[in-house]
Coordinates of C-alpha atoms in Angstrom, one line a residue:
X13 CA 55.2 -91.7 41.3
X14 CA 55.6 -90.3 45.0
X15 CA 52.3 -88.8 44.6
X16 CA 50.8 -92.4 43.7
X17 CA 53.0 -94.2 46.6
X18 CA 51.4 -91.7 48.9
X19 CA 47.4 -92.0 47.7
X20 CA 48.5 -95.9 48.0
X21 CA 49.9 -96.1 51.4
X22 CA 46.8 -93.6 52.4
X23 CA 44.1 -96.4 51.3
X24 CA 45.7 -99.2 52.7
X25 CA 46.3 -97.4 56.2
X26 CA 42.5 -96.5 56.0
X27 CA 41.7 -100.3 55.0
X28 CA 43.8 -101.0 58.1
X29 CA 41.7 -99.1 60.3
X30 CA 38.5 -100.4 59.1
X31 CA 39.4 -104.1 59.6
X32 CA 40.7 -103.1 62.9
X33 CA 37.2 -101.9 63.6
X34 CA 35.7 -105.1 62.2
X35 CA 37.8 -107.5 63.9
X36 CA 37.5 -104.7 67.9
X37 CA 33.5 -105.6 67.6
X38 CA 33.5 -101.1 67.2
X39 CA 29.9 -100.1 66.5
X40 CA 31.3 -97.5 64.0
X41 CA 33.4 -98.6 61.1
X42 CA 34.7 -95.8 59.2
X43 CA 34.0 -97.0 55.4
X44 CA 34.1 -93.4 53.7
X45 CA 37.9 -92.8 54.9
X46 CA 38.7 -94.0 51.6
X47 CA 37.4 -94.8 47.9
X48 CA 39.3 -98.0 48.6
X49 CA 37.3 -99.0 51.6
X50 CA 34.0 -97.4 50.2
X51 CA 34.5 -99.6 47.8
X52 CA 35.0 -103.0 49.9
X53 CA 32.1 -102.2 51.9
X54 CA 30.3 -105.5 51.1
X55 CA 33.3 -107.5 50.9
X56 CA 34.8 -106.8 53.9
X57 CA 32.5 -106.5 56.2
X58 CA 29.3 -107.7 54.2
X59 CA 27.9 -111.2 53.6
X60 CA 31.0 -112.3 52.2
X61 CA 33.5 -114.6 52.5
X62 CA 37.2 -112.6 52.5
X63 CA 40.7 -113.8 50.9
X64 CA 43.8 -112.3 51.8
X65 CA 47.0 -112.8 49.8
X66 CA 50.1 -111.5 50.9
X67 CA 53.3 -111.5 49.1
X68 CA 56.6 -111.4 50.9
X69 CA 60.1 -111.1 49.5
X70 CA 62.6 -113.2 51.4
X71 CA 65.8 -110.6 50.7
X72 CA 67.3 -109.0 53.7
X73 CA 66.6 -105.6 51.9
X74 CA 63.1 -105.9 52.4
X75 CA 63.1 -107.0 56.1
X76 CA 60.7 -104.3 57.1
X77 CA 58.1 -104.5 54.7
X78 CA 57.8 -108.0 54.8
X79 CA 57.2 -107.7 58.7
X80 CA 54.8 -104.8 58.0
X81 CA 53.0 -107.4 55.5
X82 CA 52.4 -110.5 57.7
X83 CA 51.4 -108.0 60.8
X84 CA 49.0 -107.1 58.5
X85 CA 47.5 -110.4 57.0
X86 CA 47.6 -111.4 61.3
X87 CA 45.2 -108.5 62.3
X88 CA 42.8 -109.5 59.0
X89 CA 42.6 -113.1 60.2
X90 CA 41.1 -112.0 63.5
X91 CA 38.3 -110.6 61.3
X92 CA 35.6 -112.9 61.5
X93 CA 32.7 -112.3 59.3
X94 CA 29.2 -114.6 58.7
X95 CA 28.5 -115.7 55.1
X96 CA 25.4 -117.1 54.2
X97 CA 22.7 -117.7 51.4
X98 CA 21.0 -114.9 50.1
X99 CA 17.5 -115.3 50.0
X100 CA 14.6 -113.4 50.3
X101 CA 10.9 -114.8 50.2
X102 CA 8.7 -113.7 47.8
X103 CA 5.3 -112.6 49.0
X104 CA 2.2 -113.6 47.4
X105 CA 1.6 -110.0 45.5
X106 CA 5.3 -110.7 44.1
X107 CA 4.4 -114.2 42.6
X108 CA 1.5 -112.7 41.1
X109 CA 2.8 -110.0 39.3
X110 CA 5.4 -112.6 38.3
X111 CA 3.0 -114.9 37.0
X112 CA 1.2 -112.1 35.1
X113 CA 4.1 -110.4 33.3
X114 CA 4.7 -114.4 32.7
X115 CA 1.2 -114.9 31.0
X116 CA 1.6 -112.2 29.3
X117 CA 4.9 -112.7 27.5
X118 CA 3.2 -116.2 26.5
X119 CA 0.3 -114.1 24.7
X120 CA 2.6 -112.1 23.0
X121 CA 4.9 -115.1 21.8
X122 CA 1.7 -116.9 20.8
X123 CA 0.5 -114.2 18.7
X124 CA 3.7 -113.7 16.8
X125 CA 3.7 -117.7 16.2
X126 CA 0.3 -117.4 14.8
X127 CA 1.3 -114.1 12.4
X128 CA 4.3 -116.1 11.3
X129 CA 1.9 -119.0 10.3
X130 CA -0.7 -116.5 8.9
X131 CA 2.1 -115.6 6.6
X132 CA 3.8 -118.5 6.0
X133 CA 0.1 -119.9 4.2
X134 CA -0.7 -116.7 1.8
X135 CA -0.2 -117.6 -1.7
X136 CA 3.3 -116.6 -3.4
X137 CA 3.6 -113.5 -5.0
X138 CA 3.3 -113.8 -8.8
X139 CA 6.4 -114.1 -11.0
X140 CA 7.8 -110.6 -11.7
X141 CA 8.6 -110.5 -15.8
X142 CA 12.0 -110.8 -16.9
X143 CA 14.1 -108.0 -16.3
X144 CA 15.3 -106.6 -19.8
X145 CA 18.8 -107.5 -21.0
X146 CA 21.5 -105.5 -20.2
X147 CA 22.5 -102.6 -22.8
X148 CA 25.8 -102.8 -24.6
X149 CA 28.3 -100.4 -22.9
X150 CA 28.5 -96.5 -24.5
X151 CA 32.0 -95.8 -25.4
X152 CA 34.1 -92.8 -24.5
X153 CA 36.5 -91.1 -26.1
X154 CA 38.8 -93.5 -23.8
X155 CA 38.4 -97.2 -25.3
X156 CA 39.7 -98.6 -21.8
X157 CA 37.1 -97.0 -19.8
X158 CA 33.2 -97.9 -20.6
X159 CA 30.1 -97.1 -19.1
X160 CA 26.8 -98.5 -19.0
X161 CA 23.7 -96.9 -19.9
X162 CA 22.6 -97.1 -16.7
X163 CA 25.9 -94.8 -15.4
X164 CA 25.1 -92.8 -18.3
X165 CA 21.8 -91.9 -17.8
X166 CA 21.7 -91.5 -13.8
X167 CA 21.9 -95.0 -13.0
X168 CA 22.6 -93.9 -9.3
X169 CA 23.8 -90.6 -7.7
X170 CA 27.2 -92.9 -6.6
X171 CA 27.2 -94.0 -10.3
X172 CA 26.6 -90.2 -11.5
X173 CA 29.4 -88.9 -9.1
X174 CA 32.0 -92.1 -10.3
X175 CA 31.3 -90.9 -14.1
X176 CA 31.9 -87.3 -13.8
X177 CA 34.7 -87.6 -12.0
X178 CA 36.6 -90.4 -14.8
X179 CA 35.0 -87.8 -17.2
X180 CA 37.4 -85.0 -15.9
X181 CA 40.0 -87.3 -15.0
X182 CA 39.6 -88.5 -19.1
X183 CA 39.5 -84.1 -19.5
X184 CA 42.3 -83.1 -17.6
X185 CA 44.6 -85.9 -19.0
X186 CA 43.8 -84.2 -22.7
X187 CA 42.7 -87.5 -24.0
X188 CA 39.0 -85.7 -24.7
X189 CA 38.3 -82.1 -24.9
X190 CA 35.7 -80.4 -22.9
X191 CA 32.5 -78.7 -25.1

């Protein structure tokens, strides 16, 4: 916890110095003294507008702090900084590559409409037959457990796999004897 307390106190001293430098005018504002203030670059002293919140405790404990705390929120207000729109023109290359990658996405969606209706007019497929009815289950030795033909024969390798395994289960319970 010390450790953390320290690598706090470090990050806001160094975010102290660099709205110091802001709000002094300095020609040099030292961003990379912290991943804290490397990371507020833009915010701080970017086209932003800046929020500061400060919390204060009103015990007489934490006389200092709170002093330290509203010093601190009066140097930020002194920071002035200039928001405004971002906007960038477009020149007329821009619009046109714009207006071709634009074109082209048209094409393509038109052509995938026209597949779609291409499909949706081919004749139906012709009726399949009738599938066969289902074969009566093949007993085991077990009367509870059944299997289908299809199990039976290889139905599936899942299928295969369940059978052999209720097959020694039925085995090693001595309810059928392996040959």
């Amino acid at each position: 916890r010390l450790k953390e307390a320290i690598n706090i106190n470090t990050s806001l001293s160094s975010l102290k110095t660099v709205i110091e430098a802001i709000g002094s005018g300095a020609g040099h504002v030292p961003y990379r003294s912290s991943k804290l203030t490397w990371l507020l670059k833009d915010c701080i002293g970017g086209n932003a507008r800046v929020a500061v919140m400060a919390h204060v405790n009103p015990a007489e404990s934490h006389h200092f702090e709170t002093l330290s705390t509203l010093r601190f929120v009066s140097m930020v207000k002194t920071v002035k900084t200039r928001s405004s729109k971002n906007e960038r023109l477009k020149g007329e290359d821009e619009m046109a590559e714009e207006a071709a990658a634009a074109a082209a996405i048209e094409a393509e969606a038109q052509r995938l409409l026209d597949k779609e209706h291409a499909l949706s007019l081919r004749a139906p497929a012709p009726p399949r037959a009738p599938s066969p009815p289902p074969a009566p289950p093949i007993a085991t030795a077990d009367a509870e457990t059944q299997m289908s033909p299809a199990r039976a024969t290889g139905g599936g390798l899942w299928e295969a796999k369940t059978a052999l395994l209720e097959l020694k289960k039925l085995a090693d319970s001595g309810a059928i004897e392996p040959r």
